[in-house]
Amino acid sequence: MHYDREVTERRLARVLNERIRPAVHTRSVPLQAEIWNVPGEPVPVRDGLTAPYRPARVGDRWGPAWSTSWFRVSGTIPAEWAGLPVEAVLDLGFATHSPGFSAEGLVLRADGTAVKALNPRNTWLPVTESAVGGEEFVRYIEAAANPVVMHTGPDELTFGPTSVGGQAPWLGDPAADPGEPLYRLRRLDLAVVDRDVYELVQDLDVLGQLMHELPVDSPRRWQILRAVERALDAVDLQNPGASAVAARAALAPALAAPASAGAHRISAVGHAHIDTAWLWPLRETVRKVARTVSNVTQLMDDHPEFRFVMSQAQQLAWLKEHRPEVYARAQEKAKAGQFLPTGSLWVEPDTNLTGGESLVRQFVHGKRFYLEEFGVETEEMWLPDTFGYNAALPQLMKLAGVRWFLTQKISWNTTNKFPHHTFWWEGIDGTRIFSHFPPVDSYNGDLSGADIAHTVRNFQDKGAASHSLVPFGYGDGGGGPTREMLARAARLADLEGSARVALERPATFFARAHAEYEANGGAPVWSGELYLEFHRGTLTSQLATKQGNRRGEHLLREAELWAATAAVRHGHPYPYEALDRLWKTVLLHQFHDILPGTSIAWVHREAEETYAAVARELEQIVEDAQRTLAGSGDGTVVFNAAPHDRAGVPALGAGLRTDSGEGNVPPVPDGDGFVLDNGLIRVTVDGRGLITSAYDRTADREALPPGASANLLQLHQDFPNQWDAWDIDVFYRDTVRDLTDIESVTATGSGVHVVRAFGASRIEQTLTLPAGSRRLVIDTVVDWHEREKLLKAAFPLDVRAAHSTAEIPFGHVERPTHTNTSWDAAKFEICAHRFLHVGERDWGAALVNDSTYGHDVTRTVRPDGGTTTTVRLSLLRAPRFPDPDTDQGTHRLRYALVIGADIADAVREGYHLNLPERALPGSTSVAPLVSVDHEGVVIEAVKLADDRSGDVVVRLYEAHGVRARATLTTGFPLASATATDLLERPLDDPASQQVTEGTVRLRLRPFQILTLRLVAA
């Protein structure tokens, strides 16, 4: 007999989708429905339960964008269904296949407790396993009319401001909503569940998917094909339920064949990546969390083997506050070992842009929440969807008690494939963390045949290892695993032709993988940052959000420093609760779709308002503490929160000032331009407002190449192939416009004022040179109204720099300026925090900034044989998606060129630009609470201990990349000094606890971070 393989495969698809799946719910009766449309924002449950409902029916439209509607559905179980399993089937009219990107609903009982959620992949609701005829059924649905902002269909995404699934991109801004209903009720039924048909669907689903992934010439593929044929022959197309048992029997031998002894092993970990904000606002994430946790805890009742991880403490804190009964269910399942708090962080933050101390607090608040609420000491850093990973993270993880690291985002690289899936990640200080990239290349796996086959084919470490991890469950918008996924896992536990799948905890996988590598000579090592060759535009998009974060981080530093100093010196009340709340607010907004600038307009407008409120409150905390410290009097007390002395004021202290402080030198006319000269540096600004000379008098050296101009603003066309707010594609460089046209170049009392206009935008810059400084400051105000453009500021320098040096949290990294390899070439847009430095062995220059992260560095050789190294800052972008008005409006930012600078100068000037002096009336100098005698040992935080003991906690690090011996001195009698972890718990590190006559002697490795708890005598 001749067989056509493709005929059988097509037959399977049609019979399964058109006859067998619909037969899972064969007998059904409609439910009665009523609706209440919530006026305005979501309301408490009690309001929804007692609202004035009106009749509704299938086919009715509901839900303008972002609105909430409550449905009351009710009915009676027919008497003839007695003893049968019954479910409700509730389809709200979901507009896409993807959970979390469309309408969603939470089903509640009449007492207000949650049952489970509804989404496009989860339309069923448990009613009873053994019906009682005549029993009444009543449920409430809190339905969210969240619009489809991006997904358009089962296999298509859109990345720009085009019509999306019949909806439109303005839906990211509720102010632009025309108020039309988006959804139409499709089905509201009670239905009998045919368990045999349901299991037949799962059998065919698994075998069919496996069959498609096996080679066509594989005997196993043909064995499955024959079994499928026999099963389909057994199906009664008019009554699949009557034939389901026979059809399953035909499949049983194929499902019973065990996997080979050498089959790859997969630890399947239930997961639901919930973006804390993205194509929805923060308030909607609060509800997404409740829906997802309701789903997974309901599944756990029926599947005790099911394990689920949740990785953002903030989301659980929201759940505790807003849905305490769902939170209690999570705690109950955590005690049973099914619900697994993991990740160790407050949110899943961006780790390129987030500052060092903020990353510390991400661990502190995340781990502390899990310890206090669940009694769990998390040991994993679970960060699957962040756009690159800075090289300080391994040390931070270790200091937080984290042993394992998981991500998968590097699989999105567009140029180079990362060479390992399991490896040791080595940070800038030498710390190594055992790490895993799931070879499934997704954090939203569904345990399909395609997922499993890709995992096996893609695994880079074959031969050395045989285990990998698959996070499974619908995510981004939440939803989590489904019962169908668990059915796949059960069938794939030991199935010929497939990897072996086991539902396990992350720690089980990591311990096994580590042991396996140790038995095979050890895992490979990757040293340095994990640079994502994608989403480079996230370093620049939404400047106001980034400025709010940068300012918030530095204000928190100041607030803790001065409040601790005032508390120790004067008994001033330390604002524990306020600082805890404000830290958590800043940490929340470091989520990897808020801080990178990739959320809808609603999210970023709220973020700007929140940052402004945070700044106001922190400014008040700073002022209250400083007024206490400055005392009364008519003098001027100058406070210096920077970690280096400045203009006679000690680091972390305050001094009386009798003069005007560090003033700026006045400009002197020079032809049609001006000269700024302070005796150290001479800067020439021409009639175009461009810097044509930056001369280092001390070194007798010109910083600029012959004929070059610096602070050259350049405008590029910026239209990436996809992911507008996320991406800068390399071809942006092909189109550039130098902004040399000028409206005016004038002298002010202390600088040169330059005004330019271009397109619909306008830029005003003031260039100032402080007396006694090597720092030329450029204060920039941009009224920005361009579209799909990228604005950069270029500084060509006459240096042959082999590498650039960029500040990252708690240190810096060096990156080649050449493009010898594809790895080097892919880093055409790089991240730097407060400074980026280039130089030769004996001379260099740095660019420091107060809110810029995106940079690029290129190198050319001139006809005269010299080398020009050009450093550019990325100032503004104007992507159209997901916020069509990204960055439109007025912005102020500052950056500075530091001439004749080494790394120490770059570190110091970066802090000084971000932590300006504060002057208050008073008469009292303030000695620093703590000080250190080594310029390269930077004090990053001074605070009171979180346990309210009154102990002073100091965090410091070595910033220059060298070994350092230093002495820390306290401004109070010192009894003891104890090295601690990030949670302020003692570490076994006696070398750092040597207290002699009130000082602490320190020895630090390059880039070592040290936290000390200081107890007053």
mmCIF file with all atom_site columns, N, CA and C in Angstrom, residues 255-299:
data_model
loop_
_atom_site.group_PDB
_atom_site.id
_atom_site.type_symbol
_atom_site.label_atom_id
_atom_site.label_alt_id
_atom_site.label_comp_id
_atom_site.label_asym_id
_atom_site.label_entity_id
_atom_site.label_seq_id
_atom_site.pdbx_PDB_ins_code
_atom_site.Cartn_x
_atom_site.Cartn_y
_atom_site.Cartn_z
_atom_site.occupancy
_atom_site.B_iso_or_equiv
_atom_site.pdbx_formal_charge
_atom_site.auth_seq_id
_atom_site.auth_comp_id
_atom_site.auth_asym_id
_atom_site.auth_atom_id
_atom_site.pdbx_PDB_model_num
ATOM 1   N N  . LEU A 1 255 ? 2.832  6.374  22.460 1.00 0.00 ? 255 LEU A N  1
ATOM 2   C CA . LEU A 1 255 ? 3.085  7.198  23.641 1.00 0.00 ? 255 LEU A CA 1
ATOM 3   C C  . LEU A 1 255 ? 3.870  6.450  24.713 1.00 0.00 ? 255 LEU A C  1
ATOM 4   N N  . ALA A 1 256 ? 3.847  5.120  24.660 1.00 0.00 ? 256 ALA A N  1
ATOM 5   C CA . ALA A 1 256 ? 4.531  4.323  25.686 1.00 0.00 ? 256 ALA A CA 1
ATOM 6   C C  . ALA A 1 256 ? 5.997  4.077  25.363 1.00 0.00 ? 256 ALA A C  1
ATOM 7   N N  . ALA A 1 257 ? 6.429  4.357  24.140 1.00 0.00 ? 257 ALA A N  1
ATOM 8   C CA . ALA A 1 257 ? 7.827  4.096  23.760 1.00 0.00 ? 257 ALA A CA 1
ATOM 9   C C  . ALA A 1 257 ? 8.742  5.040  24.504 1.00 0.00 ? 257 ALA A C  1
ATOM 10  N N  . PRO A 1 258 ? 9.715  4.525  25.267 1.00 0.00 ? 258 PRO A N  1
ATOM 11  C CA . PRO A 1 258 ? 10.546 5.397  26.109 1.00 0.00 ? 258 PRO A CA 1
ATOM 12  C C  . PRO A 1 258 ? 11.624 6.122  25.320 1.00 0.00 ? 258 PRO A C  1
ATOM 13  N N  . ALA A 1 259 ? 12.077 7.242  25.876 1.00 0.00 ? 259 ALA A N  1
ATOM 14  C CA . ALA A 1 259 ? 13.171 8.018  25.287 1.00 0.00 ? 259 ALA A CA 1
ATOM 15  C C  . ALA A 1 259 ? 14.464 7.233  25.366 1.00 0.00 ? 259 ALA A C  1
ATOM 16  N N  . SER A 1 260 ? 15.404 7.601  24.526 1.00 0.00 ? 260 SER A N  1
ATOM 17  C CA . SER A 1 260 ? 16.701 6.930  24.543 1.00 0.00 ? 260 SER A CA 1
ATOM 18  C C  . SER A 1 260 ? 17.468 7.299  25.804 1.00 0.00 ? 260 SER A C  1
ATOM 19  N N  . ALA A 1 261 ? 18.409 6.459  26.173 1.00 0.00 ? 261 ALA A N  1
ATOM 20  C CA . ALA A 1 261 ? 19.190 6.693  27.397 1.00 0.00 ? 261 ALA A CA 1
ATOM 21  C C  . ALA A 1 261 ? 19.961 7.999  27.335 1.00 0.00 ? 261 ALA A C  1
ATOM 22  N N  . GLY A 1 262 ? 20.394 8.391  26.140 1.00 0.00 ? 262 GLY A N  1
ATOM 23  C CA . GLY A 1 262 ? 21.178 9.616  26.009 1.00 0.00 ? 262 GLY A CA 1
ATOM 24  C C  . GLY A 1 262 ? 20.362 10.835 25.656 1.00 0.00 ? 262 GLY A C  1
ATOM 25  N N  . ALA A 1 263 ? 19.049 10.770 25.780 1.00 0.00 ? 263 ALA A N  1
ATOM 26  C CA . ALA A 1 263 ? 18.203 11.905 25.412 1.00 0.00 ? 263 ALA A CA 1
ATOM 27  C C  . ALA A 1 263 ? 18.516 13.117 26.281 1.00 0.00 ? 263 ALA A C  1
ATOM 28  N N  . HIS A 1 264 ? 18.459 14.268 25.663 1.00 0.00 ? 264 HIS A N  1
ATOM 29  C CA . HIS A 1 264 ? 18.635 15.528 26.392 1.00 0.00 ? 264 HIS A CA 1
ATOM 30  C C  . HIS A 1 264 ? 17.580 15.628 27.496 1.00 0.00 ? 264 HIS A C  1
ATOM 31  N N  . ARG A 1 265 ? 17.964 16.236 28.614 1.00 0.00 ? 265 ARG A N  1
ATOM 32  C CA . ARG A 1 265 ? 17.055 16.369 29.756 1.00 0.00 ? 265 ARG A CA 1
ATOM 33  C C  . ARG A 1 265 ? 16.696 17.832 29.951 1.00 0.00 ? 265 ARG A C  1
ATOM 34  N N  . ILE A 1 266 ? 15.400 18.073 30.084 1.00 0.00 ? 266 ILE A N  1
ATOM 35  C CA . ILE A 1 266 ? 14.894 19.439 30.223 1.00 0.00 ? 266 ILE A CA 1
ATOM 36  C C  . ILE A 1 266 ? 14.200 19.595 31.562 1.00 0.00 ? 266 ILE A C  1
ATOM 37  N N  . SER A 1 267 ? 14.617 20.610 32.303 1.00 0.00 ? 267 SER A N  1
ATOM 38  C CA . SER A 1 267 ? 13.892 21.009 33.507 1.00 0.00 ? 267 SER A CA 1
ATOM 39  C C  . SER A 1 267 ? 12.881 22.070 33.092 1.00 0.00 ? 267 SER A C  1
ATOM 40  N N  . ALA A 1 268 ? 11.613 21.712 33.117 1.00 0.00 ? 268 ALA A N  1
ATOM 41  C CA . ALA A 1 268 ? 10.547 22.636 32.725 1.00 0.00 ? 268 ALA A CA 1
ATOM 42  C C  . ALA A 1 268 ? 10.062 23.377 33.963 1.00 0.00 ? 268 ALA A C  1
ATOM 43  N N  . VAL A 1 269 ? 10.169 24.695 33.913 1.00 0.00 ? 269 VAL A N  1
ATOM 44  C CA . VAL A 1 269 ? 9.831  25.536 35.063 1.00 0.00 ? 269 VAL A CA 1
ATOM 45  C C  . VAL A 1 269 ? 8.682  26.457 34.670 1.00 0.00 ? 269 VAL A C  1
ATOM 46  N N  . GLY A 1 270 ? 7.553  26.311 35.350 1.00 0.00 ? 270 GLY A N  1
ATOM 47  C CA . GLY A 1 270 ? 6.412  27.175 35.070 1.00 0.00 ? 270 GLY A CA 1
ATOM 48  C C  . GLY A 1 270 ? 6.740  28.626 35.344 1.00 0.00 ? 270 GLY A C  1
ATOM 49  N N  . HIS A 1 271 ? 6.282  29.501 34.459 1.00 0.00 ? 271 HIS A N  1
ATOM 50  C CA . HIS A 1 271 ? 6.692  30.895 34.516 1.00 0.00 ? 271 HIS A CA 1
ATOM 51  C C  . HIS A 1 271 ? 5.639  31.739 33.805 1.00 0.00 ? 271 HIS A C  1
ATOM 52  N N  . ALA A 1 272 ? 5.511  32.977 34.203 1.00 0.00 ? 272 ALA A N  1
ATOM 53  C CA . ALA A 1 272 ? 4.672  33.941 33.479 1.00 0.00 ? 272 ALA A CA 1
ATOM 54  C C  . ALA A 1 272 ? 5.372  35.279 33.554 1.00 0.00 ? 272 ALA A C  1
ATOM 55  N N  . HIS A 1 273 ? 6.123  35.593 32.531 1.00 0.00 ? 273 HIS A N  1
ATOM 56  C CA . HIS A 1 273 ? 6.793  36.892 32.522 1.00 0.00 ? 273 HIS A CA 1
ATOM 57  C C  . HIS A 1 273 ? 5.726  37.974 32.461 1.00 0.00 ? 273 HIS A C  1
ATOM 58  N N  . ILE A 1 274 ? 5.673  38.810 33.486 1.00 0.00 ? 274 ILE A N  1
ATOM 59  C CA . ILE A 1 274 ? 4.704  39.910 33.518 1.00 0.00 ? 274 ILE A CA 1
ATOM 60  C C  . ILE A 1 274 ? 5.489  41.206 33.492 1.00 0.00 ? 274 ILE A C  1
ATOM 61  N N  . ASP A 1 275 ? 5.448  41.897 32.374 1.00 0.00 ? 275 ASP A N  1
ATOM 62  C CA . ASP A 1 275 ? 6.107  43.198 32.299 1.00 0.00 ? 275 ASP A CA 1
ATOM 63  C C  . ASP A 1 275 ? 5.400  44.152 33.249 1.00 0.00 ? 275 ASP A C  1
ATOM 64  N N  . THR A 1 276 ? 6.163  44.715 34.161 1.00 0.00 ? 276 THR A N  1
ATOM 65  C CA . THR A 1 276 ? 5.599  45.557 35.213 1.00 0.00 ? 276 THR A CA 1
ATOM 66  C C  . THR A 1 276 ? 4.936  46.806 34.641 1.00 0.00 ? 276 THR A C  1
ATOM 67  N N  . ALA A 1 277 ? 5.317  47.195 33.476 1.00 0.00 ? 277 ALA A N  1
ATOM 68  C CA . ALA A 1 277 ? 4.584  48.140 32.620 1.00 0.00 ? 277 ALA A CA 1
ATOM 69  C C  . ALA A 1 277 ? 5.183  47.961 31.238 1.00 0.00 ? 277 ALA A C  1
ATOM 70  N N  . TRP A 1 278 ? 4.374  48.175 30.227 1.00 0.00 ? 278 TRP A N  1
ATOM 71  C CA . TRP A 1 278 ? 4.880  48.125 28.855 1.00 0.00 ? 278 TRP A CA 1
ATOM 72  C C  . TRP A 1 278 ? 3.801  48.690 27.937 1.00 0.00 ? 278 TRP A C  1
ATOM 73  N N  . LEU A 1 279 ? 3.010  47.814 27.343 1.00 0.00 ? 279 LEU A N  1
ATOM 74  C CA . LEU A 1 279 ? 1.909  48.265 26.500 1.00 0.00 ? 279 LEU A CA 1
ATOM 75  C C  . LEU A 1 279 ? 0.652  48.435 27.337 1.00 0.00 ? 279 LEU A C  1
ATOM 76  N N  . TRP A 1 280 ? 0.844  48.581 28.626 1.00 0.00 ? 280 TRP A N  1
ATOM 77  C CA . TRP A 1 280 ? -0.220 48.819 29.602 1.00 0.00 ? 280 TRP A CA 1
ATOM 78  C C  . TRP A 1 280 ? 0.391  49.602 30.754 1.00 0.00 ? 280 TRP A C  1
ATOM 79  N N  . PRO A 1 281 ? -0.429 50.316 31.524 1.00 0.00 ? 281 PRO A N  1
ATOM 80  C CA . PRO A 1 281 ? 0.092  51.110 32.640 1.00 0.00 ? 281 PRO A CA 1
ATOM 81  C C  . PRO A 1 281 ? 0.332  50.254 33.881 1.00 0.00 ? 281 PRO A C  1
ATOM 82  N N  . LEU A 1 282 ? 0.977  50.851 34.863 1.00 0.00 ? 282 LEU A N  1
ATOM 83  C CA . LEU A 1 282 ? 1.266  50.147 36.116 1.00 0.00 ? 282 LEU A CA 1
ATOM 84  C C  . LEU A 1 282 ? -0.016 49.623 36.766 1.00 0.00 ? 282 LEU A C  1
ATOM 85  N N  . ARG A 1 283 ? -1.076 50.415 36.733 1.00 0.00 ? 283 ARG A N  1
ATOM 86  C CA . ARG A 1 283 ? -2.290 49.972 37.423 1.00 0.00 ? 283 ARG A CA 1
ATOM 87  C C  . ARG A 1 283 ? -2.839 48.702 36.804 1.00 0.00 ? 283 ARG A C  1
ATOM 88  N N  . GLU A 1 284 ? -2.624 48.503 35.499 1.00 0.00 ? 284 GLU A N  1
ATOM 89  C CA . GLU A 1 284 ? -3.132 47.285 34.889 1.00 0.00 ? 284 GLU A CA 1
ATOM 90  C C  . GLU A 1 284 ? -2.272 46.091 35.261 1.00 0.00 ? 284 GLU A C  1
ATOM 91  N N  . THR A 1 285 ? -0.989 46.302 35.491 1.00 0.00 ? 285 THR A N  1
ATOM 92  C CA . THR A 1 285 ? -0.122 45.199 35.914 1.00 0.00 ? 285 THR A CA 1
ATOM 93  C C  . THR A 1 285 ? -0.558 44.658 37.264 1.00 0.00 ? 285 THR A C  1
ATOM 94  N N  . VAL A 1 286 ? -1.031 45.540 38.129 1.00 0.00 ? 286 VAL A N  1
ATOM 95  C CA . VAL A 1 286 ? -1.543 45.083 39.427 1.00 0.00 ? 286 VAL A CA 1
ATOM 96  C C  . VAL A 1 286 ? -2.615 44.018 39.211 1.00 0.00 ? 286 VAL A C  1
ATOM 97  N N  . ARG A 1 287 ? -3.482 44.235 38.238 1.00 0.00 ? 287 ARG A N  1
ATOM 98  C CA . ARG A 1 287 ? -4.563 43.271 37.964 1.00 0.00 ? 287 ARG A CA 1
ATOM 99  C C  . ARG A 1 287 ? -4.045 42.054 37.197 1.00 0.00 ? 287 ARG A C  1
ATOM 100 N N  . LYS A 1 288 ? -3.076 42.257 36.316 1.00 0.00 ? 288 LYS A N  1
ATOM 101 C CA . LYS A 1 288 ? -2.490 41.122 35.593 1.00 0.00 ? 288 LYS A CA 1
ATOM 102 C C  . LYS A 1 288 ? -1.882 40.119 36.575 1.00 0.00 ? 288 LYS A C  1
ATOM 103 N N  . VAL A 1 289 ? -1.250 40.632 37.613 1.00 0.00 ? 289 VAL A N  1
ATOM 104 C CA . VAL A 1 289 ? -0.633 39.749 38.610 1.00 0.00 ? 289 VAL A CA 1
ATOM 105 C C  . VAL A 1 289 ? -1.708 38.910 39.295 1.00 0.00 ? 289 VAL A C  1
ATOM 106 N N  . ALA A 1 290 ? -2.805 39.536 39.678 1.00 0.00 ? 290 ALA A N  1
ATOM 107 C CA . ALA A 1 290 ? -3.888 38.792 40.339 1.00 0.00 ? 290 ALA A CA 1
ATOM 108 C C  . ALA A 1 290 ? -4.452 37.724 39.410 1.00 0.00 ? 290 ALA A C  1
ATOM 109 N N  . ARG A 1 291 ? -4.613 38.064 38.137 1.00 0.00 ? 291 ARG A N  1
ATOM 110 C CA . ARG A 1 291 ? -5.150 37.087 37.194 1.00 0.00 ? 291 ARG A CA 1
ATOM 111 C C  . ARG A 1 291 ? -4.205 35.901 37.043 1.00 0.00 ? 291 ARG A C  1
ATOM 112 N N  . THR A 1 292 ? -2.929 36.185 36.861 1.00 0.00 ? 292 THR A N  1
ATOM 113 C CA . THR A 1 292 ? -1.968 35.110 36.613 1.00 0.00 ? 292 THR A CA 1
ATOM 114 C C  . THR A 1 292 ? -1.831 34.211 37.827 1.00 0.00 ? 292 THR A C  1
ATOM 115 N N  . VAL A 1 293 ? -1.703 34.799 39.011 1.00 0.00 ? 293 VAL A N  1
ATOM 116 C CA . VAL A 1 293 ? -1.550 33.980 40.214 1.00 0.00 ? 293 VAL A CA 1
ATOM 117 C C  . VAL A 1 293 ? -2.808 33.172 40.473 1.00 0.00 ? 293 VAL A C  1
ATOM 118 N N  . SER A 1 294 ? -3.974 33.736 40.172 1.00 0.00 ? 294 SER A N  1
ATOM 119 C CA . SER A 1 294 ? -5.210 32.951 40.297 1.00 0.00 ? 294 SER A CA 1
ATOM 120 C C  . SER A 1 294 ? -5.180 31.744 39.370 1.00 0.00 ? 294 SER A C  1
ATOM 121 N N  . ASN A 1 295 ? -4.702 31.955 38.143 1.00 0.00 ? 295 ASN A N  1
ATOM 122 C CA . ASN A 1 295 ? -4.610 30.845 37.197 1.00 0.00 ? 295 ASN A CA 1
ATOM 123 C C  . ASN A 1 295 ? -3.711 29.733 37.705 1.00 0.00 ? 295 ASN A C  1
ATOM 124 N N  . VAL A 1 296 ? -2.501 30.103 38.126 1.00 0.00 ? 296 VAL A N  1
ATOM 125 C CA . VAL A 1 296 ? -1.522 29.053 38.437 1.00 0.00 ? 296 VAL A CA 1
ATOM 126 C C  . VAL A 1 296 ? -1.857 28.345 39.743 1.00 0.00 ? 296 VAL A C  1
ATOM 127 N N  . THR A 1 297 ? -2.397 29.058 40.709 1.00 0.00 ? 297 THR A N  1
ATOM 128 C CA . THR A 1 297 ? -2.756 28.368 41.946 1.00 0.00 ? 297 THR A CA 1
ATOM 129 C C  . THR A 1 297 ? -3.942 27.428 41.723 1.00 0.00 ? 297 THR A C  1
ATOM 130 N N  . GLN A 1 298 ? -4.839 27.779 40.812 1.00 0.00 ? 298 GLN A N  1
ATOM 131 C CA . GLN A 1 298 ? -5.928 26.862 40.472 1.00 0.00 ? 298 GLN A CA 1
ATOM 132 C C  . GLN A 1 298 ? -5.379 25.603 39.808 1.00 0.00 ? 298 GLN A C  1
ATOM 133 N N  . LEU A 1 299 ? -4.399 25.774 38.909 1.00 0.00 ? 299 LEU A N  1
ATOM 134 C CA . LEU A 1 299 ? -3.780 24.612 38.271 1.00 0.00 ? 299 LEU A CA 1
ATOM 135 C C  . LEU A 1 299 ? -3.086 23.717 39.289 1.00 0.00 ? 299 LEU A C  1
#
